[in-house]
GROMACS .gro file of C-alpha atoms in nm:
model
  250
    1MET     CA    1  -1.801   4.789  -1.364
    2ARG     CA    2  -1.924   4.644  -1.032
    3SER     CA    3  -2.167   4.407  -1.206
    4THR     CA    4  -1.873   4.261  -1.401
    5LEU     CA    5  -1.649   4.234  -1.097
    6ILE     CA    6  -1.891   4.025  -0.887
    7PRO     CA    7  -1.913   3.733  -1.134
    8ILE     CA    8  -1.533   3.740  -1.171
    9LEU     CA    9  -1.486   3.725  -0.794
   10THR     CA   10  -1.742   3.445  -0.769
   11LEU     CA   11  -1.560   3.248  -1.041
   12ALA     CA   12  -1.228   3.302  -0.864
   13LEU     CA   13  -1.372   3.170  -0.539
   14LEU     CA   14  -1.513   2.864  -0.713
   15VAL     CA   15  -1.181   2.790  -0.883
   16GLY     CA   16  -0.999   2.839  -0.555
   17SER     CA   17  -1.239   2.608  -0.372
   18PHE     CA   18  -1.198   2.341  -0.641
   19PHE     CA   19  -0.819   2.365  -0.618
   20TYR     CA   20  -0.827   2.345  -0.240
   21ALA     CA   21  -1.058   2.044  -0.247
   22GLY     CA   22  -0.827   1.864  -0.489
   23LYS     CA   23  -0.528   1.949  -0.275
   24ALA     CA   24  -0.700   1.826   0.041
   25GLN     CA   25  -0.750   1.486  -0.119
   26SER     CA   26  -0.382   1.433  -0.201
   27VAL     CA   27  -0.185   1.170  -0.013
   28ASN     CA   28   0.048   1.429   0.138
   29SER     CA   29  -0.251   1.600   0.302
   30ILE     CA   30  -0.299   1.282   0.508
   31ILE     CA   31   0.057   1.161   0.550
   32THR     CA   32   0.278   1.460   0.627
   33PRO     CA   33   0.655   1.437   0.670
   34SER     CA   34   0.623   1.442   1.049
   35LEU     CA   35   0.355   1.170   1.050
   36TYR     CA   36   0.563   0.958   0.812
   37ASP     CA   37   0.851   0.977   1.059
   38LYS     CA   38   0.620   0.867   1.342
   39MET     CA   39   0.483   0.582   1.135
   40LEU     CA   40   0.824   0.448   1.039
   41PRO     CA   41   1.066   0.560   1.311
   42HIS     CA   42   1.314   0.277   1.251
   43ARG     CA   43   1.292   0.257   0.873
   44ASN     CA   44   1.584   0.206   0.641
   45GLN     CA   45   1.671   0.555   0.515
   46PHE     CA   46   1.632   0.427   0.159
   47TYR     CA   47   1.256   0.475   0.205
   48THR     CA   48   1.233   0.853   0.195
   49TYR     CA   49   0.914   1.052   0.233
   50ASP     CA   50   0.977   1.237  -0.094
   51ALA     CA   51   1.016   0.908  -0.283
   52PHE     CA   52   0.685   0.784  -0.142
   53ILE     CA   53   0.498   1.100  -0.237
   54LYS     CA   54   0.648   1.109  -0.587
   55ALA     CA   55   0.547   0.746  -0.642
   56ALA     CA   56   0.200   0.802  -0.496
   57ASN     CA   57   0.140   1.095  -0.729
   58ALA     CA   58   0.206   0.866  -1.026
   59PHE     CA   59  -0.111   0.672  -0.934
   60PRO     CA   60  -0.384   0.940  -0.908
   61GLN     CA   61  -0.645   0.710  -0.749
   62PHE     CA   62  -0.414   0.581  -0.476
   63GLY     CA   63  -0.509   0.721  -0.136
   64THR     CA   64  -0.745   0.973  -0.296
   65THR     CA   65  -1.058   0.763  -0.356
   66GLY     CA   66  -1.367   0.805  -0.140
   67ASP     CA   67  -1.425   1.011   0.171
   68ALA     CA   68  -1.156   1.102   0.423
   69ALA     CA   69  -1.206   0.787   0.631
   70THR     CA   70  -1.184   0.564   0.324
   71ARG     CA   71  -0.866   0.732   0.203
   72LYS     CA   72  -0.704   0.698   0.544
   73LYS     CA   73  -0.809   0.335   0.579
   74GLU     CA   74  -0.661   0.250   0.239
   75LEU     CA   75  -0.330   0.411   0.333
   76ALA     CA   76  -0.334   0.231   0.669
   77ALA     CA   77  -0.390  -0.097   0.485
   78PHE     CA   78  -0.114  -0.029   0.233
   79PHE     CA   79   0.138   0.055   0.503
   80GLY     CA   80   0.013  -0.231   0.719
   81GLN     CA   81   0.087  -0.485   0.449
   82THR     CA   82   0.413  -0.334   0.329
   83SER     CA   83   0.539  -0.285   0.683
   84HIS     CA   84   0.487  -0.655   0.749
   85GLU     CA   85   0.670  -0.742   0.428
   86THR     CA   86   0.972  -0.536   0.534
   87THR     CA   87   0.955  -0.570   0.912
   88GLY     CA   88   1.259  -0.582   1.133
   89GLY     CA   89   1.056  -0.597   1.452
   90TRP     CA   90   1.050  -0.856   1.728
   91PRO     CA   91   0.822  -0.900   2.030
   92ASN     CA   92   1.027  -0.690   2.272
   93ALA     CA   93   1.158  -0.437   2.020
   94PRO     CA   94   1.195  -0.075   2.135
   95ASP     CA   95   0.871   0.115   2.062
   96GLY     CA   96   0.699  -0.220   2.004
   97PRO     CA   97   0.713  -0.470   1.717
   98TYR     CA   98   0.489  -0.263   1.491
   99ALA     CA   99   0.720   0.039   1.487
  100TRP     CA  100   0.974  -0.149   1.276
  101GLY     CA  101   0.819  -0.149   0.930
  102TYR     CA  102   1.037  -0.074   0.628
  103SER     CA  103   1.353  -0.206   0.792
  104PHE     CA  104   1.463  -0.410   0.490
  105ILE     CA  105   1.493  -0.337   0.120
  106GLU     CA  106   1.556  -0.690  -0.006
  107GLU     CA  107   1.422  -1.030   0.091
  108GLN     CA  108   1.638  -1.185   0.362
  109LYS     CA  109   1.606  -1.541   0.233
  110LYS     CA  110   1.617  -1.483  -0.139
  111THR     CA  111   1.376  -1.686  -0.350
  112ASP     CA  112   1.359  -1.707  -0.730
  113PRO     CA  113   1.680  -1.509  -0.802
  114PRO     CA  114   1.735  -1.271  -0.965
  115TYR     CA  115   1.367  -1.186  -0.919
  116TYR     CA  116   1.358  -1.215  -0.543
  117GLY     CA  117   1.166  -0.986  -0.310
  118ARG     CA  118   1.254  -0.617  -0.327
  119GLY     CA  119   1.098  -0.291  -0.213
  120PRO     CA  120   0.799  -0.226   0.015
  121ILE     CA  121   0.581  -0.504  -0.127
  122GLN     CA  122   0.882  -0.736  -0.175
  123LEU     CA  123   0.808  -0.776  -0.547
  124THR     CA  124   0.891  -1.136  -0.634
  125HIS     CA  125   0.899  -1.360  -0.945
  126LYS     CA  126   0.975  -1.271  -1.303
  127TYR     CA  127   0.612  -1.238  -1.409
  128ASN     CA  128   0.553  -0.964  -1.151
  129TYR     CA  129   0.866  -0.779  -1.259
  130GLU     CA  130   0.750  -0.808  -1.622
  131GLN     CA  131   0.403  -0.673  -1.549
  132ALA     CA  132   0.528  -0.393  -1.327
  133ALA     CA  133   0.778  -0.285  -1.594
  134LYS     CA  134   0.491  -0.242  -1.840
  135SER     CA  135   0.310   0.005  -1.616
  136PRO     CA  136   0.305   0.356  -1.767
  137ALA     CA  137   0.382   0.488  -1.419
  138ILE     CA  138   0.705   0.288  -1.396
  139LYS     CA  139   0.856   0.258  -1.745
  140ALA     CA  140   1.175   0.085  -1.637
  141ASP     CA  141   1.356  -0.226  -1.757
  142LEU     CA  142   1.304  -0.438  -1.450
  143ILE     CA  143   1.372  -0.763  -1.633
  144ASN     CA  144   1.731  -0.683  -1.726
  145ASN     CA  145   1.784  -0.468  -1.419
  146PRO     CA  146   1.568  -0.593  -1.132
  147ASN     CA  147   1.803  -0.419  -0.889
  148LEU     CA  148   1.633  -0.092  -0.982
  149VAL     CA  149   1.366  -0.191  -0.730
  150SER     CA  150   1.625  -0.196  -0.453
  151SER     CA  151   1.842   0.094  -0.569
  152ASP     CA  152   1.586   0.358  -0.676
  153PRO     CA  153   1.343   0.441  -0.393
  154VAL     CA  154   1.085   0.597  -0.626
  155ILE     CA  155   1.075   0.283  -0.841
  156ALA     CA  156   1.061   0.072  -0.524
  157PHE     CA  157   0.751   0.256  -0.403
  158LYS     CA  158   0.600   0.256  -0.751
  159THR     CA  159   0.622  -0.123  -0.777
  160ALA     CA  160   0.446  -0.156  -0.442
  161ILE     CA  161   0.169   0.086  -0.538
  162TRP     CA  162   0.140  -0.078  -0.882
  163PHE     CA  163   0.080  -0.415  -0.717
  164TRP     CA  164  -0.171  -0.257  -0.478
  165MET     CA  165  -0.366  -0.092  -0.760
  166THR     CA  166  -0.364  -0.379  -1.012
  167PRO     CA  167  -0.606  -0.674  -1.024
  168GLN     CA  168  -0.425  -1.008  -1.049
  169SER     CA  169  -0.603  -1.274  -1.257
  170ALA     CA  170  -0.918  -1.367  -1.063
  171GLU     CA  171  -0.819  -1.146  -0.770
  172PRO     CA  172  -0.941  -0.788  -0.729
  173SER     CA  173  -0.696  -0.511  -0.656
  174CYS     CA  174  -0.623  -0.429  -0.294
  175HIS     CA  175  -0.722  -0.072  -0.382
  176ASP     CA  176  -1.070  -0.175  -0.494
  177VAL     CA  177  -1.117  -0.387  -0.183
  178MET     CA  178  -1.022  -0.109   0.057
  179THR     CA  179  -1.218   0.163  -0.121
  180GLY     CA  180  -1.544  -0.031  -0.153
  181LYS     CA  181  -1.527  -0.071  -0.530
  182TRP     CA  182  -1.517  -0.450  -0.516
  183THR     CA  183  -1.831  -0.661  -0.467
  184PRO     CA  184  -1.786  -1.029  -0.380
  185SER     CA  185  -1.935  -1.283  -0.619
  186ALA     CA  186  -2.133  -1.586  -0.506
  187THR     CA  187  -1.809  -1.786  -0.534
  188ASP     CA  188  -1.626  -1.535  -0.316
  189LYS     CA  189  -1.899  -1.544  -0.054
  190ALA     CA  190  -1.894  -1.924  -0.046
  191ALA     CA  191  -1.517  -1.907   0.005
  192GLY     CA  192  -1.553  -1.656   0.289
  193ARG     CA  193  -1.384  -1.382   0.087
  194MET     CA  194  -1.552  -1.062   0.200
  195PRO     CA  195  -1.444  -0.695   0.182
  196GLY     CA  196  -1.194  -0.587   0.445
  197TYR     CA  197  -0.826  -0.580   0.529
  198GLY     CA  198  -0.815  -0.959   0.553
  199LEU     CA  199  -0.884  -0.990   0.182
  200THR     CA  200  -0.576  -0.784   0.099
  201THR     CA  201  -0.374  -1.044   0.291
  202ASN     CA  202  -0.542  -1.311   0.079
  203ILE     CA  203  -0.448  -1.126  -0.239
  204ILE     CA  204  -0.087  -1.079  -0.131
  205ASN     CA  205  -0.011  -1.419   0.022
  206GLY     CA  206  -0.332  -1.613   0.065
  207GLY     CA  207  -0.189  -1.949  -0.033
  208GLU     CA  208   0.050  -1.941   0.262
  209GLU     CA  209  -0.152  -1.756   0.522
  210CYS     CA  210  -0.528  -1.782   0.472
  211ASN     CA  211  -0.782  -2.041   0.584
  212LYS     CA  212  -0.532  -2.167   0.841
  213GLY     CA  213  -0.673  -2.027   1.163
  214GLU     CA  214  -0.466  -1.793   1.380
  215ILE     CA  215  -0.110  -1.771   1.252
  216ALA     CA  216   0.170  -1.534   1.350
  217SER     CA  217   0.222  -1.371   1.010
  218VAL     CA  218  -0.143  -1.268   0.980
  219THR     CA  219  -0.140  -1.140   1.337
  220ASP     CA  220   0.164  -0.932   1.245
  221ARG     CA  221  -0.008  -0.784   0.940
  222ILE     CA  222  -0.310  -0.695   1.152
  223GLY     CA  223  -0.091  -0.540   1.422
  224PHE     CA  224   0.066  -0.300   1.175
  225TYR     CA  225  -0.272  -0.215   1.022
  226LYS     CA  226  -0.428  -0.139   1.359
  227ARG     CA  227  -0.134   0.083   1.453
  228TYR     CA  228  -0.177   0.296   1.141
  229CYS     CA  229  -0.556   0.310   1.173
  230ASN     CA  230  -0.508   0.436   1.527
  231MET     CA  231  -0.262   0.698   1.407
  232PHE     CA  232  -0.505   0.811   1.136
  233GLY     CA  233  -0.805   0.806   1.368
  234VAL     CA  234  -1.014   0.559   1.168
  235SER     CA  235  -1.188   0.231   1.252
  236TYR     CA  236  -1.045  -0.104   1.146
  237GLY     CA  237  -1.358  -0.215   0.962
  238ASP     CA  238  -1.488  -0.570   0.930
  239ASN     CA  239  -1.307  -0.885   0.818
  240ILE     CA  240  -0.955  -0.782   0.911
  241ASP     CA  241  -0.818  -1.138   0.914
  242CYS     CA  242  -0.835  -1.419   0.657
  243LYS     CA  243  -0.840  -1.722   0.887
  244ASN     CA  244  -1.169  -1.842   0.737
  245GLN     CA  245  -1.107  -1.732   0.378
  246LYS     CA  246  -1.013  -1.980   0.111
  247PRO     CA  247  -0.715  -1.862  -0.097
  248TYR     CA  248  -0.777  -1.773  -0.459
  249ASN     CA  249  -0.544  -2.045  -0.578
  250ALA     CA  250  -0.709  -2.318  -0.369
   0.00000   0.00000   0.00000
């Protein structure tokens, strides 16, 4: 009887350890409700913690790839970029300009209606709405009802994470860049496009912001990123700006 019990107990411990390890890698093991509140103290209440976690869980590789530092750095980068896209901060804002991410749901100066910027990543243009709608994680008619991105917080977060996780034409995904899965080609190296937070700026809005020296919008993106890295206790890494990177569409 005892010889049978020992293997069973050993198996139970192994299963339990595997379950715990999987749980420890989940996004909500890094970003807890209390930390989320500290990250986004002035957010629009549309952006709930539960909506973020539900959306994150629909993309199993998001925030769960690599070691603890890599996972935290990816999440810092994601929130750095999306906080800039939705910022309501100003230089002398209470708690500082980088405490005001996620203030807005919709683009303030609407471009390309009805497919103007909505949600954390400010999803814009019909082709992005079309591609996002096709994602198995989203499964929503965003073409006939683009307002779903600004009325359903889970869909809003899902579109942002979808964009983050999905390569765009010649561009790698932001996820692959921040988790070390992307290797620059000879063309990328010649264009100054190297791994780091700065490349995610290039992917998101390189045509407007990269290879232009020091500009305020890039400084803002970096400010948010550094704030979240500091909160997570991780380094910023190399190549956090894109001032010397040629845009992909150049």
